[in-house]
Amino acid sequence: MLPYVWVGDASTQCPGLCCWPFANLNYTFMENSQDKPLLPPSGEVGVDGMIINLAKLIAGAATDPYQNAYYQGDAAAPVEAAEACSGIFGCGAYAGYPGSLMKDPVTGSSFNSFGSRGYKFLLPWMWDPKTFTCAGQSHQSTNSLQFDLNLAC
């Protein structure tokens, strides 16, 4: 089987699912789970929604290219590394709340990772088979933009 990913404008094709937390959820039981959508780091909901989806799909293809390797739970019903932590972007996350995130003091956008040339991203956390928890880049202070690379909260 050849791993592949689909790429499109998440803000128009599936905003309530593919762009969360930059768009309101469209699940009936979770409609009011977040006061208002977060501001995306790039300023474009569709672009940041696509980045979240690409990150999950690339992580899944890289860690489980043959659908029999890196997953959480029972081998008969595997959950890939990124899907096991779906919707978790920071410490304290729960259904409808992405977790504690850094906030850009100028734009007000939320993010959890830095890229090259200072670009900011909101990337999903992944399953850590050593700690049996969802893990990612956590931070110490949302005000000063200081962060560390601890893998757990």
PDB file of C-alpha atoms in Angstrom, residues 33-136:
ATOM      1  CA  SER A  33     -17.230  23.860  23.943  1.00  0.00           C
ATOM      2  CA  GLN A  34     -15.083  26.824  22.939  1.00  0.00           C
ATOM      3  CA  ASP A  35     -16.106  30.460  23.322  1.00  0.00           C
ATOM      4  CA  LYS A  36     -14.699  31.485  19.952  1.00  0.00           C
ATOM      5  CA  PRO A  37     -12.205  30.022  17.486  1.00  0.00           C
ATOM      6  CA  LEU A  38      -8.498  30.669  17.998  1.00  0.00           C
ATOM      7  CA  LEU A  39      -6.648  33.001  15.654  1.00  0.00           C
ATOM      8  CA  PRO A  40      -4.369  31.020  13.307  1.00  0.00           C
ATOM      9  CA  PRO A  41      -0.610  31.758  13.340  1.00  0.00           C
ATOM     10  CA  SER A  42      -0.459  32.471   9.591  1.00  0.00           C
ATOM     11  CA  GLY A  43      -3.625  34.556   9.634  1.00  0.00           C
ATOM     12  CA  GLU A  44      -5.279  32.100   7.219  1.00  0.00           C
ATOM     13  CA  VAL A  45      -7.677  29.538   8.699  1.00  0.00           C
ATOM     14  CA  GLY A  46      -7.460  27.280   5.639  1.00  0.00           C
ATOM     15  CA  VAL A  47      -3.651  27.253   5.593  1.00  0.00           C
ATOM     16  CA  ASP A  48      -3.280  26.495   9.296  1.00  0.00           C
ATOM     17  CA  GLY A  49      -6.029  23.868   9.123  1.00  0.00           C
ATOM     18  CA  MET A  50      -4.169  22.248   6.230  1.00  0.00           C
ATOM     19  CA  ILE A  51      -0.899  22.321   8.214  1.00  0.00           C
ATOM     20  CA  ILE A  52      -2.543  20.512  11.140  1.00  0.00           C
ATOM     21  CA  ASN A  53      -3.941  17.836   8.813  1.00  0.00           C
ATOM     22  CA  LEU A  54      -0.703  17.436   6.867  1.00  0.00           C
ATOM     23  CA  ALA A  55       1.264  17.097  10.109  1.00  0.00           C
ATOM     24  CA  LYS A  56      -1.063  14.315  11.326  1.00  0.00           C
ATOM     25  CA  LEU A  57      -1.051  12.486   8.010  1.00  0.00           C
ATOM     26  CA  ILE A  58       2.701  12.729   7.462  1.00  0.00           C
ATOM     27  CA  ALA A  59       3.325  11.553  11.039  1.00  0.00           C
ATOM     28  CA  GLY A  60       0.983   8.628  10.420  1.00  0.00           C
ATOM     29  CA  ALA A  61       2.676   7.684   7.146  1.00  0.00           C
ATOM     30  CA  ALA A  62       6.159   8.033   8.640  1.00  0.00           C
ATOM     31  CA  THR A  63       5.459   6.068  11.808  1.00  0.00           C
ATOM     32  CA  ASP A  64       3.118   3.471  10.332  1.00  0.00           C
ATOM     33  CA  PRO A  65       3.748   3.232   6.566  1.00  0.00           C
ATOM     34  CA  TYR A  66       2.484  -0.354   6.308  1.00  0.00           C
ATOM     35  CA  GLN A  67      -0.403  -0.008   8.761  1.00  0.00           C
ATOM     36  CA  ASN A  68       1.094  -2.537  11.145  1.00  0.00           C
ATOM     37  CA  ALA A  69       3.769  -0.728  13.131  1.00  0.00           C
ATOM     38  CA  TYR A  70       3.434   2.269  15.473  1.00  0.00           C
ATOM     39  CA  TYR A  71       0.015   2.585  17.052  1.00  0.00           C
ATOM     40  CA  GLN A  72      -1.799   2.768  20.363  1.00  0.00           C
ATOM     41  CA  GLY A  73      -3.906  -0.025  21.775  1.00  0.00           C
ATOM     42  CA  ASP A  74      -4.932  -3.388  20.445  1.00  0.00           C
ATOM     43  CA  ALA A  75      -3.193  -4.575  17.256  1.00  0.00           C
ATOM     44  CA  ALA A  76      -6.592  -5.702  15.948  1.00  0.00           C
ATOM     45  CA  ALA A  77      -7.888  -2.118  16.154  1.00  0.00           C
ATOM     46  CA  PRO A  78      -4.822   0.118  15.824  1.00  0.00           C
ATOM     47  CA  VAL A  79      -4.875   3.887  16.291  1.00  0.00           C
ATOM     48  CA  GLU A  80      -2.028   5.772  14.626  1.00  0.00           C
ATOM     49  CA  ALA A  81       0.377   7.969  16.587  1.00  0.00           C
ATOM     50  CA  ALA A  82      -1.222  11.309  15.674  1.00  0.00           C
ATOM     51  CA  GLU A  83      -4.845  10.124  15.685  1.00  0.00           C
ATOM     52  CA  ALA A  84      -4.502   8.794  19.237  1.00  0.00           C
ATOM     53  CA  CYS A  85      -4.041  12.419  20.331  1.00  0.00           C
ATOM     54  CA  SER A  86      -6.507  14.070  17.986  1.00  0.00           C
ATOM     55  CA  GLY A  87      -7.478  17.543  19.184  1.00  0.00           C
ATOM     56  CA  ILE A  88      -4.615  17.751  21.690  1.00  0.00           C
ATOM     57  CA  PHE A  89      -2.258  20.666  21.109  1.00  0.00           C
ATOM     58  CA  GLY A  90      -1.096  21.499  24.633  1.00  0.00           C
ATOM     59  CA  CYS A  91      -1.157  20.634  28.328  1.00  0.00           C
ATOM     60  CA  GLY A  92      -4.575  20.248  29.872  1.00  0.00           C
ATOM     61  CA  ALA A  93      -6.383  19.583  26.575  1.00  0.00           C
ATOM     62  CA  TYR A  94      -9.798  17.926  26.598  1.00  0.00           C
ATOM     63  CA  ALA A  95     -12.660  17.568  24.126  1.00  0.00           C
ATOM     64  CA  GLY A  96     -13.350  21.051  22.779  1.00  0.00           C
ATOM     65  CA  TYR A  97     -10.306  22.663  24.445  1.00  0.00           C
ATOM     66  CA  PRO A  98      -6.926  22.441  22.631  1.00  0.00           C
ATOM     67  CA  GLY A  99      -4.826  22.877  25.773  1.00  0.00           C
ATOM     68  CA  SER A 100      -2.511  25.575  27.050  1.00  0.00           C
ATOM     69  CA  LEU A 101      -0.879  27.334  24.100  1.00  0.00           C
ATOM     70  CA  MET A 102       1.528  30.190  23.479  1.00  0.00           C
ATOM     71  CA  LYS A 103      -0.042  33.398  22.217  1.00  0.00           C
ATOM     72  CA  ASP A 104       1.582  35.938  19.941  1.00  0.00           C
ATOM     73  CA  PRO A 105       1.377  39.291  21.751  1.00  0.00           C
ATOM     74  CA  VAL A 106       1.129  41.232  18.477  1.00  0.00           C
ATOM     75  CA  THR A 107      -1.389  39.210  16.451  1.00  0.00           C
ATOM     76  CA  GLY A 108      -3.168  37.327  19.231  1.00  0.00           C
ATOM     77  CA  SER A 109      -2.706  34.051  17.339  1.00  0.00           C
ATOM     78  CA  SER A 110      -2.231  30.777  19.209  1.00  0.00           C
ATOM     79  CA  PHE A 111       0.608  28.354  18.516  1.00  0.00           C
ATOM     80  CA  ASN A 112       2.773  25.672  20.101  1.00  0.00           C
ATOM     81  CA  SER A 113       5.813  25.385  17.804  1.00  0.00           C
ATOM     82  CA  PHE A 114       8.393  27.556  16.110  1.00  0.00           C
ATOM     83  CA  GLY A 115       9.613  26.903  12.582  1.00  0.00           C
ATOM     84  CA  SER A 116      12.475  28.382  10.629  1.00  0.00           C
ATOM     85  CA  ARG A 117      12.750  32.173  10.434  1.00  0.00           C
ATOM     86  CA  GLY A 118      10.478  32.558  13.439  1.00  0.00           C
ATOM     87  CA  TYR A 119       7.327  31.163  11.800  1.00  0.00           C
ATOM     88  CA  LYS A 120       4.782  29.918  14.313  1.00  0.00           C
ATOM     89  CA  PHE A 121       2.664  26.786  13.969  1.00  0.00           C
ATOM     90  CA  LEU A 122      -0.013  24.911  15.858  1.00  0.00           C
ATOM     91  CA  LEU A 123       0.959  21.255  15.529  1.00  0.00           C
ATOM     92  CA  PRO A 124      -0.914  18.265  16.939  1.00  0.00           C
ATOM     93  CA  TRP A 125       0.633  16.232  19.717  1.00  0.00           C
ATOM     94  CA  MET A 126       1.497  12.584  19.104  1.00  0.00           C
ATOM     95  CA  TRP A 127       1.334   9.370  21.090  1.00  0.00           C
ATOM     96  CA  ASP A 128       4.549   8.652  22.987  1.00  0.00           C
ATOM     97  CA  PRO A 129       4.959   4.873  23.367  1.00  0.00           C
ATOM     98  CA  LYS A 130       7.541   5.327  26.154  1.00  0.00           C
ATOM     99  CA  THR A 131       5.291   7.336  28.466  1.00  0.00           C
ATOM    100  CA  PHE A 132       1.904   6.141  27.153  1.00  0.00           C
ATOM    101  CA  THR A 133       0.741   9.758  26.897  1.00  0.00           C
ATOM    102  CA  CYS A 134       0.204  12.366  24.239  1.00  0.00           C
ATOM    103  CA  ALA A 135       3.325  14.489  23.916  1.00  0.00           C
ATOM    104  CA  GLY A 136       4.544  17.568  22.126  1.00  0.00           C
TER     105      GLY A 136
END
